[in-house]
Each structure stands twice: as C-alpha cells, then as structure tokens.
Short mmCIF file of C-alpha atoms and ligand atoms in Angstrom, two decimals:
data_model
loop_
_atom_site.label_atom_id
_atom_site.label_comp_id
_atom_site.label_asym_id
_atom_site.label_seq_id
_atom_site.Cartn_x
_atom_site.Cartn_y
_atom_site.Cartn_z
CA MET A 1 83.24 113.70 95.72
CA ASN A 2 84.78 111.61 98.48
CA PHE A 3 83.44 108.14 99.31
CA GLY A 4 84.31 105.51 101.92
CA PHE A 5 83.17 101.91 102.41
CA GLY A 6 83.58 99.50 105.32
CA GLN A 7 82.30 96.00 106.04
CA ALA A 8 82.20 93.53 108.93
CA HIS A 9 80.39 90.24 109.58
CA ALA A 10 78.56 88.38 112.35
CA LYS A 11 80.19 85.97 114.83
CA ALA A 12 79.32 83.06 117.13
CA HIS A 13 81.07 82.20 120.38
CA LEU A 14 82.14 78.57 120.24
CA LEU A 15 83.62 78.71 123.75
CA GLY A 16 84.13 81.25 126.51
CA GLU A 17 81.53 84.05 126.41
CA HIS A 18 81.11 85.75 129.79
CA SER A 19 84.34 84.28 131.21
CA VAL A 20 86.10 86.34 128.52
CA VAL A 21 84.84 89.48 130.32
CA TYR A 22 86.88 88.30 133.34
CA GLY A 23 90.09 88.01 131.33
CA TYR A 24 89.84 84.35 130.33
CA PRO A 25 90.28 83.27 126.68
CA ALA A 26 87.47 82.58 124.19
CA ILE A 27 87.11 80.92 120.79
CA ILE A 28 84.87 82.83 118.39
CA ALA A 29 83.95 81.96 114.79
CA PRO A 30 83.04 84.44 112.05
CA LEU A 31 79.73 84.08 110.19
CA LEU A 32 80.74 85.43 106.83
CA SER A 33 77.29 85.29 105.21
CA LEU A 34 75.78 87.84 107.61
CA THR A 35 77.25 91.25 106.94
CA ASN A 36 77.10 94.87 107.93
CA LYS A 37 78.06 97.49 105.32
CA ALA A 38 78.75 101.17 105.92
CA GLU A 39 79.10 103.89 103.27
CA ILE A 40 80.08 107.50 103.83
CA ILE A 41 79.80 110.28 101.22
CA ASP A 42 80.12 114.07 101.28
CA SER A 43 76.89 115.93 101.98
CA ASP A 44 75.84 119.51 102.82
CA THR A 45 74.39 118.37 106.12
CA THR A 46 75.20 115.38 108.29
CA VAL A 47 72.67 112.55 108.11
CA ILE A 48 73.02 109.06 109.58
CA GLU A 49 70.78 106.37 108.09
CA THR A 50 70.60 102.81 109.37
CA ASP A 51 67.93 100.08 109.21
CA ASN A 52 66.24 101.45 112.33
CA PHE A 53 67.36 105.08 112.54
CA SER A 54 67.53 108.18 110.36
CA GLY A 55 68.61 111.53 111.76
CA SER A 56 71.28 114.07 112.68
CA MET A 57 74.28 113.68 114.97
CA TYR A 58 72.25 115.32 117.72
CA GLN A 59 69.46 112.74 117.36
CA LEU A 60 72.01 109.93 117.11
CA ASN A 61 73.52 110.97 120.43
CA TYR A 62 70.09 110.69 121.99
CA ARG A 63 69.34 107.19 120.60
CA PHE A 64 72.74 105.54 120.07
CA SER A 65 75.28 107.40 122.15
CA GLY A 66 77.96 104.72 121.65
CA ILE A 67 77.99 105.22 117.86
CA TYR A 68 77.77 109.01 118.38
CA ASN A 69 80.87 108.94 120.63
CA LEU A 70 82.65 106.80 118.06
CA LEU A 71 81.88 109.27 115.23
CA VAL A 72 83.11 112.23 117.30
CA GLU A 73 86.39 110.40 118.03
CA LEU A 74 86.84 109.46 114.37
CA LEU A 75 86.23 113.05 113.17
CA ASN A 76 88.77 114.33 115.72
CA PHE A 77 91.32 111.67 114.76
CA PHE A 78 91.01 112.69 111.10
CA GLU A 79 91.22 116.38 112.13
CA SER A 80 87.84 117.06 110.51
CA PRO A 81 85.46 117.90 113.37
CA ASP A 82 83.35 120.09 111.04
CA LEU A 83 82.99 117.55 108.24
CA THR A 84 79.40 117.10 107.07
CA PHE A 85 78.57 113.72 105.57
CA LYS A 86 75.94 111.12 104.87
CA LEU A 87 76.57 107.80 106.62
CA HIS A 88 74.47 104.87 105.43
CA VAL A 89 74.63 101.54 107.29
CA LYS A 90 72.88 98.40 106.07
CA SER A 91 72.92 95.10 107.94
CA ASN A 92 71.46 91.60 107.59
CA ILE A 93 72.80 90.56 111.01
CA PRO A 94 69.85 90.13 113.38
CA SER A 95 70.38 92.45 116.33
CA LYS A 96 70.21 91.36 119.98
CA LYS A 97 70.75 87.72 119.02
CA GLY A 98 74.27 87.11 120.36
CA LEU A 99 75.70 87.39 116.84
CA GLY A 100 77.87 90.48 117.33
CA SER A 101 75.67 92.94 115.43
CA SER A 102 76.80 95.93 117.52
CA ALA A 103 80.50 95.15 117.04
CA ALA A 104 79.93 94.71 113.29
CA TYR A 105 78.19 98.10 113.18
CA ALA A 106 81.09 99.81 114.89
CA VAL A 107 83.82 98.07 112.87
CA SER A 108 82.16 98.75 109.50
CA ILE A 109 81.81 102.46 110.38
CA VAL A 110 85.47 102.73 111.46
CA LYS A 111 86.59 101.05 108.23
CA ALA A 112 84.36 103.31 106.11
CA PHE A 113 85.93 106.43 107.68
CA CYS A 114 89.46 105.04 107.18
CA ASP A 115 88.58 104.38 103.52
CA TYR A 116 87.08 107.87 103.14
CA PHE A 117 90.28 109.48 104.46
CA ASP A 118 92.47 106.99 102.56
CA TYR A 119 94.03 105.82 105.81
CA GLN A 120 95.85 102.47 106.07
CA TYR A 121 94.60 101.05 109.35
CA THR A 122 95.78 98.16 111.50
CA ASP A 123 93.32 95.75 113.17
CA GLU A 124 94.49 97.14 116.54
CA GLU A 125 93.49 100.68 115.49
CA VAL A 126 90.07 99.52 114.28
CA PHE A 127 89.68 97.60 117.53
CA LYS A 128 90.48 100.66 119.68
CA PHE A 129 87.94 102.83 117.88
CA ALA A 130 85.18 100.20 117.73
CA GLN A 131 85.55 99.54 121.46
CA ILE A 132 84.45 103.14 122.15
CA ALA A 133 80.96 102.15 120.96
CA GLU A 134 81.09 98.59 122.36
CA ASN A 135 82.05 99.70 125.88
CA LYS A 136 79.23 102.23 125.88
CA ASN A 137 76.73 99.62 124.59
CA HIS A 138 77.65 96.75 126.90
CA GLY A 139 78.96 98.54 129.98
CA LYS A 140 81.97 96.23 130.08
CA SER A 141 82.98 94.66 126.78
CA SER A 142 85.74 92.06 126.48
CA GLY A 143 86.53 93.08 122.90
CA GLY A 144 86.31 89.50 121.62
CA ASP A 145 83.37 90.30 119.33
CA THR A 146 85.24 93.21 117.78
CA TYR A 147 88.13 91.05 116.60
CA ALA A 148 85.83 88.20 115.51
CA VAL A 149 83.71 90.43 113.23
CA MET A 150 86.92 91.37 111.36
CA ALA A 151 88.45 87.87 111.22
CA GLU A 152 88.26 85.49 108.27
CA GLY A 153 88.54 82.36 110.45
CA PRO A 154 87.85 81.25 114.04
CA ILE A 155 89.90 83.23 116.55
CA PHE A 156 91.47 82.42 119.88
CA PHE A 157 91.03 85.64 121.84
CA ASP A 158 93.50 85.56 124.72
CA SER A 159 93.78 87.31 128.07
CA ASN A 160 96.09 89.97 126.53
CA LYS A 161 93.23 90.86 124.16
CA ASP A 162 95.21 89.50 121.20
CA ALA A 163 93.47 87.42 118.54
CA THR A 164 95.10 84.57 116.62
CA ILE A 165 93.39 82.69 113.81
CA LEU A 166 92.97 78.96 114.49
CA LYS A 167 93.50 76.76 111.49
CA LEU A 168 91.33 73.68 111.20
CA ASN A 169 92.43 70.96 108.76
CA THR A 170 89.22 68.98 108.79
CA GLN A 171 85.65 69.67 107.68
CA ALA A 172 83.57 71.42 110.32
CA TYR A 173 80.19 73.09 110.19
CA ILE A 174 78.37 75.19 112.73
CA ILE A 175 74.62 75.60 112.73
CA ILE A 176 73.39 78.80 114.31
CA ALA A 177 69.74 79.24 115.21
CA ASP A 178 67.96 82.37 116.32
CA SER A 179 65.52 81.41 119.08
CA GLY A 180 63.30 84.34 118.15
CA THR A 181 63.63 85.92 121.58
CA ALA A 182 65.99 88.83 122.20
CA GLY A 183 69.35 88.20 123.82
CA LEU A 184 70.04 90.65 126.63
CA THR A 185 73.79 91.04 126.66
CA SER A 186 74.25 93.93 129.07
CA GLN A 187 71.67 92.49 131.53
CA ALA A 188 73.33 89.06 131.29
CA VAL A 189 76.81 90.55 131.90
CA GLN A 190 75.36 92.42 134.91
CA LEU A 191 73.64 89.27 136.21
CA VAL A 192 76.92 87.34 136.11
CA ALA A 193 78.69 90.25 137.85
CA ASP A 194 76.01 90.29 140.60
CA ASN A 195 76.19 86.52 141.09
CA TYR A 196 79.99 86.69 141.17
CA GLU A 197 79.91 89.44 143.78
CA LYS A 198 77.47 87.47 145.96
CA ASN A 199 79.44 84.22 145.73
CA PRO A 200 82.93 84.74 144.31
CA THR A 201 84.15 81.25 145.19
CA VAL A 202 81.42 79.38 143.33
CA TYR A 203 80.96 81.73 140.38
CA GLY A 204 84.69 82.44 140.15
CA GLY A 205 85.15 78.67 139.88
CA TYR A 206 82.67 78.44 136.99
CA LEU A 207 84.39 81.28 135.13
CA LYS A 208 87.85 79.80 135.69
CA ARG A 209 86.70 76.42 134.38
CA MET A 210 85.26 78.13 131.29
CA GLY A 211 88.67 79.67 130.69
CA GLU A 212 90.30 76.22 130.98
CA ILE A 213 87.74 74.87 128.52
CA ALA A 214 88.64 77.54 125.96
CA ASP A 215 92.35 76.75 126.38
CA LYS A 216 91.60 73.05 125.90
CA GLY A 217 89.38 73.88 122.91
CA ARG A 218 92.33 75.57 121.21
CA GLU A 219 94.36 72.37 121.59
CA GLU A 220 91.49 70.28 120.18
CA ILE A 221 91.24 72.53 117.12
CA ILE A 222 95.00 72.32 116.56
CA ALA A 223 94.65 68.50 116.84
CA ASP A 224 91.56 68.56 114.51
CA ASP A 225 89.60 66.74 117.22
CA LEU A 226 86.02 67.93 116.71
CA LYS A 227 84.51 65.22 118.89
CA ASP A 228 86.37 66.42 121.98
CA PHE A 229 85.74 70.04 120.99
CA GLY A 230 82.00 69.26 120.92
CA GLN A 231 82.20 67.80 124.45
CA LEU A 232 83.82 71.03 125.59
CA MET A 233 80.93 73.00 124.07
CA ASN A 234 78.49 70.86 126.08
CA GLU A 235 80.41 71.44 129.29
CA ASN A 236 80.57 75.15 128.51
CA GLN A 237 76.77 75.18 128.13
CA LEU A 238 76.34 73.54 131.53
CA LEU A 239 78.46 76.28 133.08
CA LEU A 240 76.58 79.04 131.23
CA SER A 241 73.41 77.58 132.64
CA LYS A 242 74.92 77.61 136.17
CA LEU A 243 75.90 81.25 135.64
CA GLY A 244 72.17 81.93 135.07
CA VAL A 245 72.26 83.11 131.45
CA SER A 246 70.56 80.18 129.68
CA THR A 247 66.79 79.78 129.22
CA PRO A 248 64.50 76.73 128.94
CA TYR A 249 63.86 77.47 125.26
CA LEU A 250 67.56 77.72 124.43
CA GLU A 251 68.07 74.43 126.31
CA ARG A 252 65.32 72.85 124.25
CA LEU A 253 66.88 73.93 120.94
CA ILE A 254 70.29 72.69 122.14
CA LYS A 255 68.80 69.27 123.00
CA ILE A 256 67.26 69.03 119.52
CA THR A 257 70.64 69.59 117.86
CA LEU A 258 72.26 66.88 120.01
CA LYS A 259 69.41 64.48 119.23
CA HIS A 260 70.07 65.02 115.52
CA GLY A 261 73.77 64.27 115.75
CA ALA A 262 75.51 67.49 116.81
CA LEU A 263 78.93 66.88 118.39
CA GLY A 264 78.24 69.67 120.85
CA ALA A 265 75.96 72.66 121.28
CA LYS A 266 75.49 75.71 123.46
CA LEU A 267 74.01 79.17 123.57
CA THR A 268 76.14 81.85 121.93
CA GLY A 269 76.76 85.43 123.06
CA GLY A 270 75.27 87.11 126.10
CA GLY A 271 72.26 84.75 126.46
CA LEU A 272 68.94 85.20 128.32
CA GLY A 273 67.56 84.67 124.80
CA GLY A 274 69.25 85.08 121.44
CA SER A 275 70.90 82.22 119.56
CA ILE A 276 72.42 78.78 119.91
CA VAL A 277 75.33 77.20 118.04
CA ALA A 278 75.86 73.50 117.27
CA LEU A 279 78.85 71.70 115.74
CA THR A 280 79.12 68.82 113.27
CA ASP A 281 81.75 67.40 110.92
CA LYS A 282 79.19 66.31 108.27
CA SER A 283 77.33 68.59 105.88
CA GLU A 284 74.33 66.19 105.76
CA THR A 285 74.02 66.29 109.56
CA ALA A 286 74.27 70.10 109.45
CA LYS A 287 71.30 70.20 107.05
CA GLU A 288 69.33 67.74 109.20
CA ILE A 289 69.97 69.82 112.35
CA LYS A 290 68.97 73.02 110.54
CA SER A 291 65.73 71.48 109.40
CA ALA A 292 64.95 70.07 112.89
CA LEU A 293 65.55 73.51 114.40
CA SER A 294 63.18 75.18 111.94
CA LYS A 295 60.48 72.60 112.73
CA SER A 296 60.97 73.32 116.44
CA GLY A 297 60.23 77.01 116.03
CA ALA A 298 63.67 78.60 115.65
CA SER A 299 62.94 81.78 113.72
CA GLU A 300 66.02 81.59 111.46
CA SER A 301 69.06 79.38 111.14
CA TRP A 302 72.30 79.33 109.19
CA ILE A 303 75.01 76.80 108.38
CA SER A 304 78.56 78.09 108.29
CA LYS A 305 81.80 76.26 107.48
CA ILE A 306 84.61 76.91 109.95
O1 LIG B 1 75.69 89.02 122.92
P1 LIG B 1 76.89 89.42 122.14
O2 LIG B 1 76.93 88.95 120.74
O3 LIG B 1 77.15 90.90 122.25
O4 LIG B 1 78.16 88.69 122.88
C1 LIG B 1 78.50 89.03 124.21
C2 LIG B 1 79.66 88.22 124.69
C3 LIG B 1 79.99 88.43 126.17
O5 LIG B 1 81.11 87.61 126.48
C4 LIG B 1 78.85 88.01 127.08
C5 LIG B 1 80.33 89.88 126.48
C6 LIG B 1 81.70 90.34 125.97
O6 LIG B 1 81.95 91.54 126.06
O7 LIG B 1 82.52 89.52 125.53
#
C-alpha cells in the first residue's frame, strides 16, 4: 500500500502585507507550532477528509474549487488522473485569521503527493502547485504566504518572488493574538485595489512606502536592530490603517501590546479582522504581553521565537 505525508506551518507578516501584492517586498515569519498535516493513502474510492469537509472530488470542487484544481493538476503531473485515494488533512492553524492557513493546506497536500509518488521536489515546484489553490482562493495572491509556510526562519520575499531566509543573531520573540473576528483576505485585497484605482497617487504612495519599510526592515534584521525594526512595524500599521484594512478592535489589541513593552506591533495578513503581531527582545515581556492580550479578550495567542 502506498502512503504519502506532507506538512506545512502557519506564518505572520512582520512587514509588507498588501504592498507585496503590488510587487513590493515583505518580511514574513514562520509559526512552527501551528501545523497542517496531509496524508494520502490508496483507497477504492476517492475521499477527501479535512476538519470541515468530507466528500468526493465532485463535492470538493463545489466547496473548495482551489484545492480541487490543485488535486487535478497534481494527478495530471504524476500521470495518474484515474488514481483513487483517501486524502486526510488535519490542521491546528485557525483559518481566516491572517496566519496563512490556506497556503499551509495547499503546501502540505502538494508535499504529501510528492511523497506518495516518491518525487524529489524543489521549493519552486511546491510553490507553483500551491499557488494554483492560493490564486483561486484570494483572487490575486502574492505568493509570500506559500514560501513562508515552508520556511524554517523569517523570509524576505522580494519583487522577483524569491524568498531568502533572514538570520537574526539576537533573541527575538513575536506574540501573535487572534482577535476572535474573521480576517477577510480577499475582501481586503479587493478594498485596497478599489482604493488604489480611485486614488492611485495617494494609495500608490502608501504601498510604495510599505515596500521601502520592508527593505529597511531587512537591513535592521541584518544589523540585529530590533528597536528600529519595531518602529518600522508601527509605521507599517499606520499605513495599513490608511489603506482601510485595520479595525478598531485590532488597533486596541495593538495598543495593549505597546503599553506592555512591545517594540512594535501591527495587524498581520489581510486584515479587516484576524490577528495582530507584536515584537519583543525579552521572553518575560512576551509572556506579559500574551497575558495582557488574553485579559483584553483576544481569543487565542502564541509566542514564537524568530
Ligand atoms: O490573510 P492571509 O494570511 O492570507 O495573508 C494575506 C496577505 C496579503 O498580502 C494581504 C495577500 C497576499 O497575497 O500576499
């Protein structure tokens, strides 16, 4: 009996979501404790089982056409269009929270198929396949999430859609909090596109500045300067708010982290809900921020070393 396994993890944008859709760079950190695991085994009939779906390929196409398209492409690539299989996907990444759950789904499935067919893949190949689902899900996906959910360290995702790992030589912690409200990535991407179309000079200026911030952030990481990196996160948040994708509740959670000693904080991912991310260089401060966020109503929070 043939078996294949694939895994991917969550991510948080430290700098540059939205502007990354317009070709500017972004810095994205992996959240290794939140994972998505896919298993594929031979079966007489094809069944796909996930945390919120169980059904055939036909039913999958109806509910999750991005993943359906991805599976069709994978079966064609492996010259097995008639293969029948059981695909089981299990995730502890909250969905619609700006944490890259959809990219992690797609990447773990691609890796499980490669394992099943004993195929040595490159990250670029996984990326190309996973983007079939991501582009369908988000309308227009930058691809940054897809690399970040595969990476073992923070990545600098550049305008050529290449990802390089950034090495930090000092202690750094990020605290991620789920606001409890759903992030609306495709609506947020559309909102930014509409605003940009209405006023390209102003909104184009915001997006360009966000790109400059991500470039500067890369230099600060190379220089191990977390204080300046935190300031860049704060400026990035101001611009996200001007783009129209922040919410009063996200702003409130961000303020709480800064009050408890965060070096910088912002929303992460598409916004209009979802999660925030805060930065500190001290593990005690990280714990204090986490506890303050829980007391303020954040539904879940995590500390991750970067
Ligand atoms: O909300 P998430 O985790 O899917 O992140 C979206 C990030 C955006 O920059 C808004 C979109 C993209 O494709 O990069």
